[in-house]
Amino acid sequence: MPTRTTSNRTVALIGTRGYPSYYGGFETAVRRIAPYLADHGWDVTVYGRDGAQREDDPTRDPRVATRITRGVETKSLSTLSYGFTAVLDAALRKPDVALVMNVAHGFWLPLLKLRGVPTLVNVDGIEWERAKWGTLAKAVFRAGARTTAWWGDGLVCDAKAIARYWSRVFGVDGTFIPYGGDEPRSLPVPPESTHRGYALVVARFVPENTIEPFIEAAAVIAKTHDVIIVGSSGYGGELDERVAQLADANDRVHWLGHVSDDDRLFALWQHAGAYFHGHSVGGTNPALVQAMFCGIPIVARDTVYNREVLDDTGLFVEPRADAIAEAVTAVLDDPATQDRLAAAALARAREHYTWDGVCARYEEELARLAGR
């Protein structure tokens, strides 16, 4: 059973854009972990950036305090600068424990160590292997990982494969705690589609998400089935142009761009006939877990991370356009396979990836460190 606190302990959550924020996986985790800790007797403070959180969010828990620190708003310096000012402020305030998201903040952990604040660090994926980062950024992440291994009191790895990597490369052990998901209510079929009648992809347009091969596969799939593409690069570019051209040239291809409405996204997942998940780096991917909770047939790029999450509840393919098109089309043409995969994915999500289970494990680790 997870440890329960008997008196108010203080915890600082550092390294995200704030609370509540909807920017990415870390922010989603904080939206669930912070209220859970408050429910279990913790005084919770979440550090963030000015303008990055939704103050009028009806789901905001008033028991969760927020502190805004300054930083430099550039692609290369924002994470490090905001992390530094947040760690500095937390070191002065001296909480009982700090939950730090992202190894880039490993550089600043000695400041908390000097003040006697133990740290639990979520190491995320292996950022220095992501194609979207340049040489300098990769070096910074790698150095941050090394300093995290030296100075972090506890590590959270969101996949067992990530934990094995850290043990092998950095010589430290981490605690496996994945991301969680929500099982949505039954939602109506999206207007641009029919139930189980379309292929779906949801991803940022970066090379490691297998977008280029999927674009080629989509042209083949669209000969017989609708294809819905959710996502973009965020700044325009070649991949956005190729998807726009494909959608303009083919009535069966629908490009929706970024979808921020959860109900709309969940409905797209719920009713898809085949969801292609092409993420190739990182650990437990939040989008994959959420897709499983929506109960859909999943075709995934064959990686150690995707196999760990899905086990035998998905189909796995090589990152080639012909392999993707063949597998996705086969699932779209087979209602029995669709039903089997959808039911299996939902059952696995319910067993392994609930937010209650995830949050309980975070609290257990934080309580252990705070009580040292």
Short mmCIF file of N, CA, C and O in Angstrom, two decimals, residues 27-73:
data_model
loop_
_atom_site.label_atom_id
_atom_site.label_comp_id
_atom_site.label_asym_id
_atom_site.label_seq_id
_atom_site.Cartn_x
_atom_site.Cartn_y
_atom_site.Cartn_z
N GLU A 27 2.90 18.61 -18.09
CA GLU A 27 1.83 19.46 -17.55
C GLU A 27 0.58 18.64 -17.23
O GLU A 27 -0.10 18.89 -16.22
N THR A 28 0.29 17.67 -18.08
CA THR A 28 -0.85 16.78 -17.81
C THR A 28 -0.62 16.02 -16.51
O THR A 28 -1.53 15.90 -15.67
N ALA A 29 0.59 15.52 -16.31
CA ALA A 29 0.90 14.79 -15.09
C ALA A 29 0.73 15.67 -13.86
O ALA A 29 0.16 15.25 -12.84
N VAL A 30 1.21 16.91 -13.94
CA VAL A 30 1.10 17.82 -12.80
C VAL A 30 -0.36 18.13 -12.48
O VAL A 30 -0.74 18.27 -11.31
N ARG A 31 -1.20 18.25 -13.52
CA ARG A 31 -2.63 18.51 -13.27
C ARG A 31 -3.26 17.39 -12.46
O ARG A 31 -4.26 17.61 -11.77
N ARG A 32 -2.72 16.20 -12.53
CA ARG A 32 -3.27 15.08 -11.76
C ARG A 32 -2.54 14.87 -10.44
O ARG A 32 -3.15 14.58 -9.40
N ILE A 33 -1.22 14.99 -10.45
CA ILE A 33 -0.43 14.72 -9.25
C ILE A 33 -0.66 15.77 -8.17
O ILE A 33 -0.81 15.43 -6.98
N ALA A 34 -0.69 17.05 -8.56
CA ALA A 34 -0.79 18.12 -7.55
C ALA A 34 -2.07 18.00 -6.71
O ALA A 34 -2.00 18.02 -5.47
N PRO A 35 -3.27 17.88 -7.31
CA PRO A 35 -4.47 17.73 -6.48
C PRO A 35 -4.46 16.43 -5.67
O PRO A 35 -4.98 16.41 -4.54
N TYR A 36 -3.89 15.38 -6.23
CA TYR A 36 -3.83 14.11 -5.50
C TYR A 36 -3.01 14.28 -4.22
O TYR A 36 -3.41 13.82 -3.14
N LEU A 37 -1.87 14.95 -4.33
CA LEU A 37 -1.05 15.19 -3.15
C LEU A 37 -1.79 16.05 -2.13
O LEU A 37 -1.71 15.81 -0.91
N ALA A 38 -2.52 17.07 -2.62
CA ALA A 38 -3.31 17.90 -1.70
C ALA A 38 -4.37 17.06 -0.99
O ALA A 38 -4.63 17.25 0.21
N ASP A 39 -4.98 16.12 -1.71
CA ASP A 39 -5.97 15.22 -1.10
C ASP A 39 -5.35 14.39 0.03
O ASP A 39 -6.06 13.97 0.95
N HIS A 40 -4.06 14.13 -0.06
CA HIS A 40 -3.40 13.25 0.89
C HIS A 40 -2.52 14.00 1.87
O HIS A 40 -1.54 13.46 2.39
N GLY A 41 -2.87 15.25 2.13
CA GLY A 41 -2.27 15.97 3.24
C GLY A 41 -1.02 16.76 2.94
O GLY A 41 -0.35 17.21 3.87
N TRP A 42 -0.69 16.96 1.67
CA TRP A 42 0.49 17.73 1.32
C TRP A 42 0.14 19.19 1.06
O TRP A 42 -0.92 19.50 0.53
N ASP A 43 1.05 20.09 1.43
CA ASP A 43 1.00 21.48 0.96
C ASP A 43 1.78 21.54 -0.34
O ASP A 43 3.00 21.29 -0.35
N VAL A 44 1.10 21.85 -1.43
CA VAL A 44 1.67 21.72 -2.77
C VAL A 44 1.89 23.09 -3.40
O VAL A 44 0.97 23.92 -3.42
N THR A 45 3.07 23.30 -3.93
CA THR A 45 3.38 24.50 -4.71
C THR A 45 3.91 24.08 -6.07
O THR A 45 4.84 23.26 -6.15
N VAL A 46 3.32 24.62 -7.13
CA VAL A 46 3.76 24.33 -8.49
C VAL A 46 4.39 25.59 -9.08
O VAL A 46 3.78 26.66 -9.09
N TYR A 47 5.62 25.46 -9.56
CA TYR A 47 6.31 26.59 -10.20
C TYR A 47 5.95 26.62 -11.68
O TYR A 47 5.78 25.58 -12.32
N GLY A 48 5.83 27.84 -12.23
CA GLY A 48 5.45 27.97 -13.62
C GLY A 48 5.92 29.28 -14.23
O GLY A 48 6.70 30.03 -13.64
N ARG A 49 5.41 29.52 -15.44
CA ARG A 49 5.79 30.70 -16.21
C ARG A 49 4.59 31.63 -16.34
O ARG A 49 3.45 31.18 -16.40
N ASP A 50 4.85 32.89 -16.42
CA ASP A 50 3.79 33.88 -16.55
C ASP A 50 3.01 33.66 -17.84
O ASP A 50 3.58 33.55 -18.92
N GLY A 51 1.68 33.56 -17.71
CA GLY A 51 0.81 33.41 -18.88
C GLY A 51 0.69 32.00 -19.42
O GLY A 51 -0.02 31.78 -20.40
N ALA A 52 1.35 31.03 -18.80
CA ALA A 52 1.33 29.66 -19.33
C ALA A 52 0.29 28.77 -18.68
O ALA A 52 0.08 27.65 -19.11
N GLN A 53 -0.39 29.28 -17.63
CA GLN A 53 -1.41 28.47 -16.97
C GLN A 53 -2.77 29.13 -17.10
O GLN A 53 -2.88 30.34 -17.28
N ARG A 54 -3.82 28.32 -16.99
CA ARG A 54 -5.18 28.82 -17.14
C ARG A 54 -5.76 29.10 -15.76
O ARG A 54 -6.22 28.20 -15.06
N GLU A 55 -5.73 30.37 -15.39
CA GLU A 55 -6.20 30.74 -14.06
C GLU A 55 -7.70 30.54 -13.91
O GLU A 55 -8.21 30.34 -12.80
N ASP A 56 -8.45 30.61 -15.02
CA ASP A 56 -9.91 30.48 -14.96
C ASP A 56 -10.37 29.05 -15.21
O ASP A 56 -11.57 28.80 -15.41
N ASP A 57 -9.45 28.09 -15.21
CA ASP A 57 -9.80 26.70 -15.47
C ASP A 57 -10.72 26.19 -14.36
O ASP A 57 -10.36 26.23 -13.17
N PRO A 58 -11.92 25.70 -14.70
CA PRO A 58 -12.85 25.24 -13.67
C PRO A 58 -12.35 24.02 -12.91
O PRO A 58 -12.85 23.71 -11.82
N THR A 59 -11.38 23.30 -13.47
CA THR A 59 -10.85 22.12 -12.78
C THR A 59 -9.70 22.48 -11.84
O THR A 59 -9.18 21.59 -11.14
N ARG A 60 -9.33 23.74 -11.78
CA ARG A 60 -8.20 24.15 -10.94
C ARG A 60 -8.51 23.91 -9.48
O ARG A 60 -9.57 24.30 -8.97
N ASP A 61 -7.60 23.28 -8.77
CA ASP A 61 -7.76 23.00 -7.34
C ASP A 61 -7.19 24.18 -6.55
O ASP A 61 -5.99 24.46 -6.63
N PRO A 62 -8.03 24.89 -5.79
CA PRO A 62 -7.55 26.08 -5.08
C PRO A 62 -6.53 25.76 -3.99
O PRO A 62 -5.84 26.66 -3.49
N ARG A 63 -6.42 24.50 -3.60
CA ARG A 63 -5.44 24.14 -2.57
C ARG A 63 -4.02 24.10 -3.12
O ARG A 63 -3.05 24.10 -2.34
N VAL A 64 -3.87 24.07 -4.43
CA VAL A 64 -2.55 24.02 -5.06
C VAL A 64 -2.04 25.45 -5.27
O VAL A 64 -2.63 26.22 -6.03
N ALA A 65 -0.97 25.80 -4.58
CA ALA A 65 -0.38 27.13 -4.74
C ALA A 65 0.50 27.17 -5.98
O ALA A 65 1.07 26.15 -6.38
N THR A 66 0.58 28.33 -6.58
CA THR A 66 1.44 28.49 -7.76
C THR A 66 2.41 29.65 -7.53
O THR A 66 2.07 30.64 -6.86
N ARG A 67 3.60 29.49 -8.05
CA ARG A 67 4.59 30.57 -7.99
C ARG A 67 5.18 30.75 -9.38
O ARG A 67 5.55 29.78 -10.05
N ILE A 68 5.23 31.99 -9.83
CA ILE A 68 5.75 32.35 -11.15
C ILE A 68 7.15 32.92 -10.99
O ILE A 68 7.37 33.83 -10.18
N THR A 69 8.10 32.38 -11.74
CA THR A 69 9.45 32.93 -11.72
C THR A 69 9.80 33.40 -13.13
O THR A 69 9.12 33.11 -14.10
N ARG A 70 10.89 34.12 -13.21
CA ARG A 70 11.30 34.72 -14.49
C ARG A 70 12.22 33.77 -15.27
O ARG A 70 12.86 32.89 -14.70
N GLY A 71 12.27 34.01 -16.58
CA GLY A 71 13.15 33.24 -17.44
C GLY A 71 13.35 33.93 -18.75
O GLY A 71 12.77 35.00 -19.01
N VAL A 72 14.16 33.33 -19.60
CA VAL A 72 14.45 33.88 -20.92
C VAL A 72 13.64 33.10 -21.95
O VAL A 72 13.79 31.89 -22.08
N GLU A 73 12.76 33.78 -22.68
CA GLU A 73 11.85 33.12 -23.61
C GLU A 73 12.51 32.88 -24.97
O GLU A 73 12.22 33.55 -25.95
#
